[in-house]
mmCIF file of C-alpha atoms in Angstrom:
data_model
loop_
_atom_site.group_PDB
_atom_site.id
_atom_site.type_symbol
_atom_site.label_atom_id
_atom_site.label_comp_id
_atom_site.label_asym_id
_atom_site.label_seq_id
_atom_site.Cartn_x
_atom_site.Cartn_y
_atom_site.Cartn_z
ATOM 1 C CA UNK A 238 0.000 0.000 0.000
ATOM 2 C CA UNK A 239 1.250 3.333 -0.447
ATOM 3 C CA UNK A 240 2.773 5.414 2.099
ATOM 4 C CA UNK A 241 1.085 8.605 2.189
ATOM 5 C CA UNK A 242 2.851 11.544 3.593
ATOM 6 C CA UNK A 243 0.920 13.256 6.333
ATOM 7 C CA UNK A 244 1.695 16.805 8.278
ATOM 8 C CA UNK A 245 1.511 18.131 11.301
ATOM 9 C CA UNK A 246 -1.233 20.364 12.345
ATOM 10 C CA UNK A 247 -1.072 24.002 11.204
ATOM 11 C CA UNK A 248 -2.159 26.795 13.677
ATOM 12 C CA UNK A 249 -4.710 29.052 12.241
ATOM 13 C CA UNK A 250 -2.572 32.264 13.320
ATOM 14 C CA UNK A 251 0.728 30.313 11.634
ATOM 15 C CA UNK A 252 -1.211 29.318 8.955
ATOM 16 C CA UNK A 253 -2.319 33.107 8.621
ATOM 17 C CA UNK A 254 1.182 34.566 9.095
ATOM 18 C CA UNK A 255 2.852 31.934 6.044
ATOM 19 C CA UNK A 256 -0.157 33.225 3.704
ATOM 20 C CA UNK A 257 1.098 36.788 3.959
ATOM 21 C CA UNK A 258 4.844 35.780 4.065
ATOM 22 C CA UNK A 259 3.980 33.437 0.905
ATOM 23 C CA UNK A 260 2.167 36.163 -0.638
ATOM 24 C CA UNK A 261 4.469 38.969 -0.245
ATOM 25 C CA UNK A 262 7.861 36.448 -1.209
ATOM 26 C CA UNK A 263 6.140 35.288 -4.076
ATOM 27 C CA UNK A 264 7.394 31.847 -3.878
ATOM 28 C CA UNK A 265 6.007 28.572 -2.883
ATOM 29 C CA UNK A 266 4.777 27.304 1.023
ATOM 30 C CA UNK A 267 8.253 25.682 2.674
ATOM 31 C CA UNK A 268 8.242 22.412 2.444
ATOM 32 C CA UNK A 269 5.102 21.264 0.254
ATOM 33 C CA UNK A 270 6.315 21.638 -3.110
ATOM 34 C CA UNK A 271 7.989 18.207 -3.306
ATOM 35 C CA UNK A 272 4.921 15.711 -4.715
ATOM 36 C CA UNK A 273 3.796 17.807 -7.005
ATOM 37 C CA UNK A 274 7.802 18.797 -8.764
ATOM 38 C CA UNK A 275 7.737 15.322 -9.016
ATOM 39 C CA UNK A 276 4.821 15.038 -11.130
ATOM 40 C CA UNK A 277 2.244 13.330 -8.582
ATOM 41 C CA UNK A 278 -0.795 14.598 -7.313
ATOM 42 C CA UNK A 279 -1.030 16.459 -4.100
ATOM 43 C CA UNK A 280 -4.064 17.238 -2.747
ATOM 44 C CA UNK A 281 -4.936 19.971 0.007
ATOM 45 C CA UNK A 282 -7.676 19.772 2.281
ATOM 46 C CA UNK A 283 -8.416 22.037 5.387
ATOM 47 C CA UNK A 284 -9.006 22.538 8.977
ATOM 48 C CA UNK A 285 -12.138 22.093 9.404
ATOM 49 C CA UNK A 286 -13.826 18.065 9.973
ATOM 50 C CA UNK A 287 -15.654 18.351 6.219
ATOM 51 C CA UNK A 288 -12.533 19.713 4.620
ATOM 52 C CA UNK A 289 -10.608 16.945 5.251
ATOM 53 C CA UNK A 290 -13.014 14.581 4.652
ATOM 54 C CA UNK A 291 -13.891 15.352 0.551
ATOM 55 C CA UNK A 292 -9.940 15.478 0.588
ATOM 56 C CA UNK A 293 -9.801 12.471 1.947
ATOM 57 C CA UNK A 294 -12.071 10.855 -0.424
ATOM 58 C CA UNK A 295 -10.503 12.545 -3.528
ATOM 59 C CA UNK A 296 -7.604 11.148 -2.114
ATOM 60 C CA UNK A 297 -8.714 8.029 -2.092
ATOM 61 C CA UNK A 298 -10.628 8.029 -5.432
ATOM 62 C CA UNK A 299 -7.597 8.930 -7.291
ATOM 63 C CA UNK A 300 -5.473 6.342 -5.428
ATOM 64 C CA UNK A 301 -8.161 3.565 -6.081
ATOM 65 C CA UNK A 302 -8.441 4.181 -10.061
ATOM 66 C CA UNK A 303 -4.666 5.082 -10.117
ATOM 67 C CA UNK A 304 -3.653 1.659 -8.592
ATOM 68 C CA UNK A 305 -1.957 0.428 -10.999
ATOM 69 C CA UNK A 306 0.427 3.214 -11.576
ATOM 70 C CA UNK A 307 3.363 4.600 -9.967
ATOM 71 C CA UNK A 308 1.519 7.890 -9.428
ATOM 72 C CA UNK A 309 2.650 9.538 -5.869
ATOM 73 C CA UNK A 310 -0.436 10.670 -4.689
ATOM 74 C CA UNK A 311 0.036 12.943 -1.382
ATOM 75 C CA UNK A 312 -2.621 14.692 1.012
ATOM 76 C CA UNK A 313 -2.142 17.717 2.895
ATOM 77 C CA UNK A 314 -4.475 18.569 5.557
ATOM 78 C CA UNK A 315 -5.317 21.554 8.083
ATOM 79 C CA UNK A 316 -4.707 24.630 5.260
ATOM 80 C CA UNK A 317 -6.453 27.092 7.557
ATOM 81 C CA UNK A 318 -8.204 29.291 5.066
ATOM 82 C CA UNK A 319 -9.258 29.138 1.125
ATOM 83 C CA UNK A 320 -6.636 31.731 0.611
ATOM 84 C CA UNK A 321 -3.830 29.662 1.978
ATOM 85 C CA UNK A 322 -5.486 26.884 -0.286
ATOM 86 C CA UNK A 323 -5.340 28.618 -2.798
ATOM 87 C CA UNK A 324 -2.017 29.741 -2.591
ATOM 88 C CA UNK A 325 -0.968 26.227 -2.055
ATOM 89 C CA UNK A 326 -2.180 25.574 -5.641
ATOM 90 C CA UNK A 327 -0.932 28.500 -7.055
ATOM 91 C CA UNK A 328 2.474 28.035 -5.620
ATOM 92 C CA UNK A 329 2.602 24.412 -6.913
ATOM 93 C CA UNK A 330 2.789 23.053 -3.367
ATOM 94 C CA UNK A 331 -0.930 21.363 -4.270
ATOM 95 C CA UNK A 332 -2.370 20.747 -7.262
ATOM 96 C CA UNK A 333 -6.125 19.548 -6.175
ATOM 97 C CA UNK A 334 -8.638 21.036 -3.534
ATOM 98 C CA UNK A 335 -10.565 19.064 -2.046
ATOM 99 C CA UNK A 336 -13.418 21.411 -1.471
ATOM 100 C CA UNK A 337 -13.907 25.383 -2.402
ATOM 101 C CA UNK A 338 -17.025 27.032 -2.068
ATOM 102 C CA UNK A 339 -19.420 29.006 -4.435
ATOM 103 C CA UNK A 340 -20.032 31.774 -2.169
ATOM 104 C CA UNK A 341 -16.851 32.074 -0.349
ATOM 105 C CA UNK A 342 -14.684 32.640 -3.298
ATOM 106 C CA UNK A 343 -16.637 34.241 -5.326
ATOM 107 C CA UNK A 344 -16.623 37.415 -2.840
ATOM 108 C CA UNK A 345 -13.146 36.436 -1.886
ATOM 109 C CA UNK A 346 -10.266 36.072 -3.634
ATOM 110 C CA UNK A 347 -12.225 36.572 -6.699
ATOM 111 C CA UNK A 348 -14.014 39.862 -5.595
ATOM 112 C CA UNK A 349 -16.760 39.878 -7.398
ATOM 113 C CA UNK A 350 -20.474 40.582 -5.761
ATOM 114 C CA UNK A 351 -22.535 37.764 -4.614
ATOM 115 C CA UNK A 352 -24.913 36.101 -6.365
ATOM 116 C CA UNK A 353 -28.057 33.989 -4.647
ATOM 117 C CA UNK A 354 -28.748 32.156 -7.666
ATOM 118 C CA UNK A 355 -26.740 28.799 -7.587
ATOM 119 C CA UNK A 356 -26.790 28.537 -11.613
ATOM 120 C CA UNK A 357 -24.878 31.862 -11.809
ATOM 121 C CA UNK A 358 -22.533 31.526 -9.335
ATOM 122 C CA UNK A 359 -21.236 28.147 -9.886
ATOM 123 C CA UNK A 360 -21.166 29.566 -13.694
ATOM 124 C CA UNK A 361 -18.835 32.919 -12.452
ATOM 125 C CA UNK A 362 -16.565 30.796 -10.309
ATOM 126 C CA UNK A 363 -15.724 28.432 -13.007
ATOM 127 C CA UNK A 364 -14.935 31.270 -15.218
ATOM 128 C CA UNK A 365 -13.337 33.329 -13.118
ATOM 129 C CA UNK A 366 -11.075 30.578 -11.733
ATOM 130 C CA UNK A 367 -10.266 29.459 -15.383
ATOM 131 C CA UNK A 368 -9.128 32.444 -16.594
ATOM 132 C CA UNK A 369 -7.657 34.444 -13.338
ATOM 133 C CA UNK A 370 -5.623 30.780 -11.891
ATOM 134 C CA UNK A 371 -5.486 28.643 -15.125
ATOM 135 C CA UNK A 372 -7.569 25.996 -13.086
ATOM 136 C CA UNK A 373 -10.513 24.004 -13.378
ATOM 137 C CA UNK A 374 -13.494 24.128 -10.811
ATOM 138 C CA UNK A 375 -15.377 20.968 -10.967
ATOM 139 C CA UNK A 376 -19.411 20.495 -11.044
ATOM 140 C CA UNK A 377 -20.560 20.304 -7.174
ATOM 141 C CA UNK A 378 -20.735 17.563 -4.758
ATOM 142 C CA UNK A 379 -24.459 18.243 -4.519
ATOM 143 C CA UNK A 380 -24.627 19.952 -1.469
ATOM 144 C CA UNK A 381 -24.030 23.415 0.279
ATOM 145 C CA UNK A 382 -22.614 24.426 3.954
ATOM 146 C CA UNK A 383 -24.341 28.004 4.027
ATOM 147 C CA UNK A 384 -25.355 30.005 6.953
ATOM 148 C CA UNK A 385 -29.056 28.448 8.023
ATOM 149 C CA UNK A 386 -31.435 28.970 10.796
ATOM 150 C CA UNK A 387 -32.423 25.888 12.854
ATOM 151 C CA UNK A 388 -35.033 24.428 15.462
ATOM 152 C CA UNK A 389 -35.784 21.598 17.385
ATOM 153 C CA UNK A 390 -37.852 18.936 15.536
ATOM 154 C CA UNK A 391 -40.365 19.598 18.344
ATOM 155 C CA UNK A 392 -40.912 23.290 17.951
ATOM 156 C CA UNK A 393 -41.007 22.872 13.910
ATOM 157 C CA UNK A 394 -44.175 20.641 14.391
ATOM 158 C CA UNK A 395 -45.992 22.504 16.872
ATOM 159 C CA UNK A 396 -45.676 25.744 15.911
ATOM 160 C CA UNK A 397 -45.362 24.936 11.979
ATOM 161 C CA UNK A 398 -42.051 26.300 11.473
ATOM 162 C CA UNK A 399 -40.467 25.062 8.168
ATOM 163 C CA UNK A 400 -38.807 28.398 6.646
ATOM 164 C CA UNK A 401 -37.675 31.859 7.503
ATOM 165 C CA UNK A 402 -40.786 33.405 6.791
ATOM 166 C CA UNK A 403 -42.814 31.274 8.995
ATOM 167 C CA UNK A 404 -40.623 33.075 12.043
ATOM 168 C CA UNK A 405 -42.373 36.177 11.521
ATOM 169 C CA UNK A 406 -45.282 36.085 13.540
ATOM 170 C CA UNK A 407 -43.480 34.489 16.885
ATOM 171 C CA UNK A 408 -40.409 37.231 16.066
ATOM 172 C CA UNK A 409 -41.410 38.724 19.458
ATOM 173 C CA UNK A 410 -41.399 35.381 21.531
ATOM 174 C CA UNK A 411 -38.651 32.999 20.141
ATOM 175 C CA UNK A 412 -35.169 33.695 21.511
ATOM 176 C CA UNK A 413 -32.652 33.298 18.496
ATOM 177 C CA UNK A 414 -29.271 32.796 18.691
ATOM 178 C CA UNK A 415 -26.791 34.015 15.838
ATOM 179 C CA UNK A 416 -23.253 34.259 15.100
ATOM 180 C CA UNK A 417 -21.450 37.022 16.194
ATOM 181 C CA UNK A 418 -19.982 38.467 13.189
ATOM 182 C CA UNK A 419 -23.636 37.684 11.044
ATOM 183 C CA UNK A 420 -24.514 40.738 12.953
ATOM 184 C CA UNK A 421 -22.391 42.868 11.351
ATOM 185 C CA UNK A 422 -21.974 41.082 7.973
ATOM 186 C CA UNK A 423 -23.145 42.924 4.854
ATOM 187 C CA UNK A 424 -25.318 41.522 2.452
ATOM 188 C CA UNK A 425 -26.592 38.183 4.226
ATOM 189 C CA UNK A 426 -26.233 39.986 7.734
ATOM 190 C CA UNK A 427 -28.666 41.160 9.969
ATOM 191 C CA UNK A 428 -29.550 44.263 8.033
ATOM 192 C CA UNK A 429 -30.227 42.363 4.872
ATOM 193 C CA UNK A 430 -32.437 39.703 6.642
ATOM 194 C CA UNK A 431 -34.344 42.487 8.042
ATOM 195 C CA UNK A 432 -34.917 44.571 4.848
ATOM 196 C CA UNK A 433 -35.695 41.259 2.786
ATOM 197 C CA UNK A 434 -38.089 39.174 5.358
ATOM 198 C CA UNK A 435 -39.549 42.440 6.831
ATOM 199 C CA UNK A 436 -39.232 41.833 10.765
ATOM 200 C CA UNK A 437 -37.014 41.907 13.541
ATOM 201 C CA UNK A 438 -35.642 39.337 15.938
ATOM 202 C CA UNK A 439 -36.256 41.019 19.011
ATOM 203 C CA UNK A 440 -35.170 38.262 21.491
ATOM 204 C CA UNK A 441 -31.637 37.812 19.605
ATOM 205 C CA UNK A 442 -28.600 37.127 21.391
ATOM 206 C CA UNK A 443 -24.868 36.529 19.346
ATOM 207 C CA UNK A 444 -23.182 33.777 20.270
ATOM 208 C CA UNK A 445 -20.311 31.983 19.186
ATOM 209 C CA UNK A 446 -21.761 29.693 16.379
ATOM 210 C CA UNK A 447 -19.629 26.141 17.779
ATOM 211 C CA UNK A 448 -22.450 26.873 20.685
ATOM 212 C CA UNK A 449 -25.599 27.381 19.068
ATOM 213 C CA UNK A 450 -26.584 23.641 18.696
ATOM 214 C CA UNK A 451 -25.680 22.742 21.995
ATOM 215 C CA UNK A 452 -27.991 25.573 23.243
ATOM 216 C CA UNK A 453 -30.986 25.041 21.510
ATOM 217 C CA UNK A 454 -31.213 21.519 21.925
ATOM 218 C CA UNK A 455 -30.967 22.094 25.930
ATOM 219 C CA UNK A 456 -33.544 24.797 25.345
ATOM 220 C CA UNK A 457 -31.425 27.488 26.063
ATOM 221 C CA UNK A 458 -32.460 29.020 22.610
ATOM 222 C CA UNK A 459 -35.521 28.875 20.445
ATOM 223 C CA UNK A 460 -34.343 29.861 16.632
ATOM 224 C CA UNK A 461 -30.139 29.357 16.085
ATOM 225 C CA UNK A 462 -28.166 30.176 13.164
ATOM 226 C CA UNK A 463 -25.624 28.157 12.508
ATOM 227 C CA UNK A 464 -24.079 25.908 8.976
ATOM 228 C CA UNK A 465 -26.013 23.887 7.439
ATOM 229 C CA UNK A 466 -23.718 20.557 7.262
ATOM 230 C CA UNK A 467 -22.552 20.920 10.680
ATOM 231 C CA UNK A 468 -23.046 17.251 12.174
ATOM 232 C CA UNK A 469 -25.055 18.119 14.826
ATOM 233 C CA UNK A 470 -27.882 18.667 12.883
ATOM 234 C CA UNK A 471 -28.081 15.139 12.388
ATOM 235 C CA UNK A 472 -27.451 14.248 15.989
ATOM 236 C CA UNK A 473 -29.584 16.607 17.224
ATOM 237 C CA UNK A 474 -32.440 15.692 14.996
ATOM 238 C CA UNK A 475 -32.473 19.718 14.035
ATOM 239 C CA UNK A 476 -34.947 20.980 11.276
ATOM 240 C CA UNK A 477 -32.668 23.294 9.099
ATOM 241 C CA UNK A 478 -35.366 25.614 7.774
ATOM 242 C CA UNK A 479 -35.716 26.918 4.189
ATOM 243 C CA UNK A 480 -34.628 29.940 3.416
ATOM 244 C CA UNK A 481 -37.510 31.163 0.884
ATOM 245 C CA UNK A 482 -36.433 34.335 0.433
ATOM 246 C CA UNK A 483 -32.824 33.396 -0.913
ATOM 247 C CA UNK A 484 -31.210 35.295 1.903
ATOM 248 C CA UNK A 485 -28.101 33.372 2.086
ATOM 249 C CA UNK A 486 -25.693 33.325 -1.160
ATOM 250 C CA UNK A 487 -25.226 29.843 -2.486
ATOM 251 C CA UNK A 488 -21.910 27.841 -1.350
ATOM 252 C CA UNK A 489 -22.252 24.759 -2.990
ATOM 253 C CA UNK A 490 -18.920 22.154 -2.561
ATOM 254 C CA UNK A 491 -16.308 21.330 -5.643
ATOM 255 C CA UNK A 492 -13.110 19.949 -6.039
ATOM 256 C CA UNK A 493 -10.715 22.231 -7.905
ATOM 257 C CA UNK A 494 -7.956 21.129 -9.926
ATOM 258 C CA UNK A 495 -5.184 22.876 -12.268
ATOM 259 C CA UNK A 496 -4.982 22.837 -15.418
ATOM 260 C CA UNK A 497 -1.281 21.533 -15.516
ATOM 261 C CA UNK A 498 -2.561 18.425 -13.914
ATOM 262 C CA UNK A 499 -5.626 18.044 -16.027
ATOM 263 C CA UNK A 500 -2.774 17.687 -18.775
ATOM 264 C CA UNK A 501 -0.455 15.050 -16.901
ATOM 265 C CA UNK A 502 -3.679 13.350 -15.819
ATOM 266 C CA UNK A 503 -6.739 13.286 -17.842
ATOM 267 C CA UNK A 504 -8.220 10.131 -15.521
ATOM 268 C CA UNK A 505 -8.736 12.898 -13.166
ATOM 269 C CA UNK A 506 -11.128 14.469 -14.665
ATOM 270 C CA UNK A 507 -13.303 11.531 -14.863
ATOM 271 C CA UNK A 508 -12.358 10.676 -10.904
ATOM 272 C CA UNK A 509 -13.384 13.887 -9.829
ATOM 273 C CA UNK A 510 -16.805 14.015 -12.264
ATOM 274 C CA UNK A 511 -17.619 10.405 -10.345
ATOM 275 C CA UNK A 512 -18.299 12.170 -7.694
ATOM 276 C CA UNK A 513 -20.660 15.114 -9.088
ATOM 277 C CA UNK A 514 -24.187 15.229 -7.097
ATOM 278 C CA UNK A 515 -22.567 12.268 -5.160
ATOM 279 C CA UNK A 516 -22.892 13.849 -1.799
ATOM 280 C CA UNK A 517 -25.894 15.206 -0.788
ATOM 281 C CA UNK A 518 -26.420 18.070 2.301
ATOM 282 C CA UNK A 519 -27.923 15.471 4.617
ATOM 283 C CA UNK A 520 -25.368 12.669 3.871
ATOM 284 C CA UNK A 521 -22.669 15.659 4.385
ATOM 285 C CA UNK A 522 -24.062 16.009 7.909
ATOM 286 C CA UNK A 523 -23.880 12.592 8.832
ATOM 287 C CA UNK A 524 -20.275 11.986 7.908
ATOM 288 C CA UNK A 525 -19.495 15.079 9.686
ATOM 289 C CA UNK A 526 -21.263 13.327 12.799
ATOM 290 C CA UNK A 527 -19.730 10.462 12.117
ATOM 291 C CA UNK A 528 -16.212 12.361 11.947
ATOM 292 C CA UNK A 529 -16.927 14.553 15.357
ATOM 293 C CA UNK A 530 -19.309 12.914 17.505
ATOM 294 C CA UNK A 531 -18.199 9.741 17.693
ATOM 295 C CA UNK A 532 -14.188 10.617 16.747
ATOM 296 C CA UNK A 533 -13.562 8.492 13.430
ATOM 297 C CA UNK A 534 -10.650 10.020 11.756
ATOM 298 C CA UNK A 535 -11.719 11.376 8.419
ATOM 299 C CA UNK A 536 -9.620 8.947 6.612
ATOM 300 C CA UNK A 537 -11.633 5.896 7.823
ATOM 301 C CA UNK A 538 -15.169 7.921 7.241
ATOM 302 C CA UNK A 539 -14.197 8.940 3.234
ATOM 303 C CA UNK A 540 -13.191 4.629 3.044
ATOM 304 C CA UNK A 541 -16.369 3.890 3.941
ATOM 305 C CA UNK A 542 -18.375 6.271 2.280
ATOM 306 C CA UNK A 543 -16.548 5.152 -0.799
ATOM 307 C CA UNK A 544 -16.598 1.696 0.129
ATOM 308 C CA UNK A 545 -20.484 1.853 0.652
ATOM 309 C CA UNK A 546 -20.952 2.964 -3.307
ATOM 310 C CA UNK A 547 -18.218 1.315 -4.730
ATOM 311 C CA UNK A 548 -15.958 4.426 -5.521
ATOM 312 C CA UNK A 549 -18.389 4.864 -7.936
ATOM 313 C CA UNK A 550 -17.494 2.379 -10.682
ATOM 314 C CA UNK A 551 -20.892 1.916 -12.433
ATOM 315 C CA UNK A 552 -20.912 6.178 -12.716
ATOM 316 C CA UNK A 553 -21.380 7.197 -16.217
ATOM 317 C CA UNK A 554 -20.101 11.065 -16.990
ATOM 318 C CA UNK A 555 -20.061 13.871 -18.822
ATOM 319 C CA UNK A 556 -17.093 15.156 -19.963
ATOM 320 C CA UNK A 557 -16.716 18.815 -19.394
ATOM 321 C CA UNK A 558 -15.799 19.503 -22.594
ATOM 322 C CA UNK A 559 -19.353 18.391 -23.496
ATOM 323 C CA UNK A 560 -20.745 20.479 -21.663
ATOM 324 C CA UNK A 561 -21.492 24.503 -22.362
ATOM 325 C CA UNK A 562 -20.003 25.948 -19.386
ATOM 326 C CA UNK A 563 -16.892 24.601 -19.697
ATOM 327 C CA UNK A 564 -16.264 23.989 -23.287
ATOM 328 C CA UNK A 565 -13.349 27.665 -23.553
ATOM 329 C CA UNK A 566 -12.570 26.242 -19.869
ATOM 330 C CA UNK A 567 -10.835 22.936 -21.120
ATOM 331 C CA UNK A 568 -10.302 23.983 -24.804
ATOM 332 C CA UNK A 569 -6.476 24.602 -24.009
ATOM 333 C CA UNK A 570 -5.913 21.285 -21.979
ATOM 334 C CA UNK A 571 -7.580 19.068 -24.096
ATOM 335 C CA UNK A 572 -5.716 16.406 -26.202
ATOM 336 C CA UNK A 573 -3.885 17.147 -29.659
ATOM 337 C CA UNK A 574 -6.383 15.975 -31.985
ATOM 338 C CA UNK A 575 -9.824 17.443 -30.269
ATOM 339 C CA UNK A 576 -11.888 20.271 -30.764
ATOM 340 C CA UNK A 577 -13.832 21.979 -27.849
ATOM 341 C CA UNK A 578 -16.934 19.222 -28.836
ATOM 342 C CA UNK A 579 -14.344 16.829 -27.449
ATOM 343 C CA UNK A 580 -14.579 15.021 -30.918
#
């Protein structure tokens, strides 16, 4: 079996403080760069449970259908931010994310303004990456983590409480608790949830958001905000409640990949499109349970997720250069021979 080369944890602040060294040397992160100058394939995954899971199992779906070559295939966990992912890629220390986000990059490092369709931002990310990084953002998962509000199964059924809107006429009663910094946020903060759903939360405390599900489920809290693949949704038995307005931006999950590899290794593509719509949000939550509540490493929940559908072997795909969004995406990685049709 091969060895796989794993890293020690990464302090957020560190983490932080090599992202603006990185940035302002220009050069790669110290130490990472090894895998991919030897032409393997090094993915990076994150800090946070769900992060390191979908790079865990991209891991693992490349080393399953690469088996049977001498590919070095190489994870690297605990990145601290999408920026220091990012840079990771860009600096040639990674070549594959394991997850981005919709919503976070297209505000971010991409600085464009947000978009709550899903259609259009998945369609200016995949642009914008293409022709600002030279890299490829793949189709989604099929799920989003985006800010959501929450309730107890109990209160949902008694009170009737299945989306925002359905809020508004206990918005004097129910004590909500929210994430500090949604407060201020612009946009999808407070002020825009006020101006687009038309009331006020008037029993609304900030809170930290690691301790919103523990206090509504002890009753502590009526209404919490928190993300909507967080584990303890599932644990909890939590009804995540729709957001009819379209409030919250869209941060649907993808795997991102350069274009450099896409050129080494075309099976990639076809790895990574095995897993499109794979993933829903509620199977999300329960490997993030899985992962947190009861302590299984990542590594061991991504094997038997894949395990469970066979890494996906009967999975027929697309190829993106069939498809309209990405046909000037791949059009300068494609093989000698092929137009954009893929012909």
């Amino acid at each position: 079996m091969r060895r796989e080369k794993r890293y020690r944890k990464i302090g957020r602040i560190i983490g932080l403080l090599l992202l603006v060294i990185v940035t302002l040397l220009g050069c790669s992160l110290p130490g990472l760069g090894k895998s991919v100058a030897g032409n393997g394939i090094v993915i990076a995954g994150g800090n946070t449970t769900e992060r390191q899971i979908l790079a865990e199992i991209v891991s693992q779906m490349c080393d399953h259908y690469l088996s049977d070559t001498d590919t070095d295939i190489t994870l690297i966990n605990n990145l601290g931010s999408t920026l220091l992912i990012l840079q990771a890629l860009k600096g040639k220390d990674a070549n594959i994310s394991g997850a981005m986000y919709t919503g976070t990059s297209l505000t971010g490092e991409l600085g464009l303004e947000p978009a709550t369709d899903p259609d259009k931002a998945m369609e200016e990310v995949v642009k914008g990456y293409s022709s600002e990084y030279n890299m490829v953002w793949f189709p989604s998962y099929g799920f989003e983590n985006t800010y959501a509000f929450m309730v107890t199964r109990q209160l949902a059924d008694e009170k009737g409480i299945h989306k925002i809107s359905d809020l508004k006429p206990y918005a004097d009663t129910l004590k909500v608790g929210v994430d500090t910094a949604w407060i201020e946020r612009k946009g999808d903060g407070y002020e825009g949830f006020k101006d687009l759903y038309g009331f006020t939360l008037d029993k609304m405390s900030s809170m930290e958001i690691g301790l919103v599900y523990d206090a509504v489920r002890a009753g502590k809290m009526d209404v919490v905000l928190g993300y909507s693949t967080d584990g303890r949704i599932d644990a909890y038995d939590l009804v995540v409640l729709e957001d009819d307005l379209h409030l919250f931006p869209p941060y649907d999950a993808s795997p991102v990949a350069t274009k450099e590899l896409l050129r080494k290794y075309p099976e990639v593509e076809t790895i990574l499109l095995k897993l499109e719509g794979a993933i829903d949000s509620e199977k999300m939550q329960k490997l993030n349970r899985i992962s947190d509540e009861e302590q299984i490493e990542p590594r061991i929940v991504a094997g038997q997720f894949l395990e469970e559908n066979n890494y996906f072997e009967e999975k027929d795909t697309i190829p993106l250069a069939e498809r309209e969004l990405y046909k000037d995406v791949v059009r300068d990685i494609l093989p000698p021979g092929k137009d954009k049709e893929g012909k």
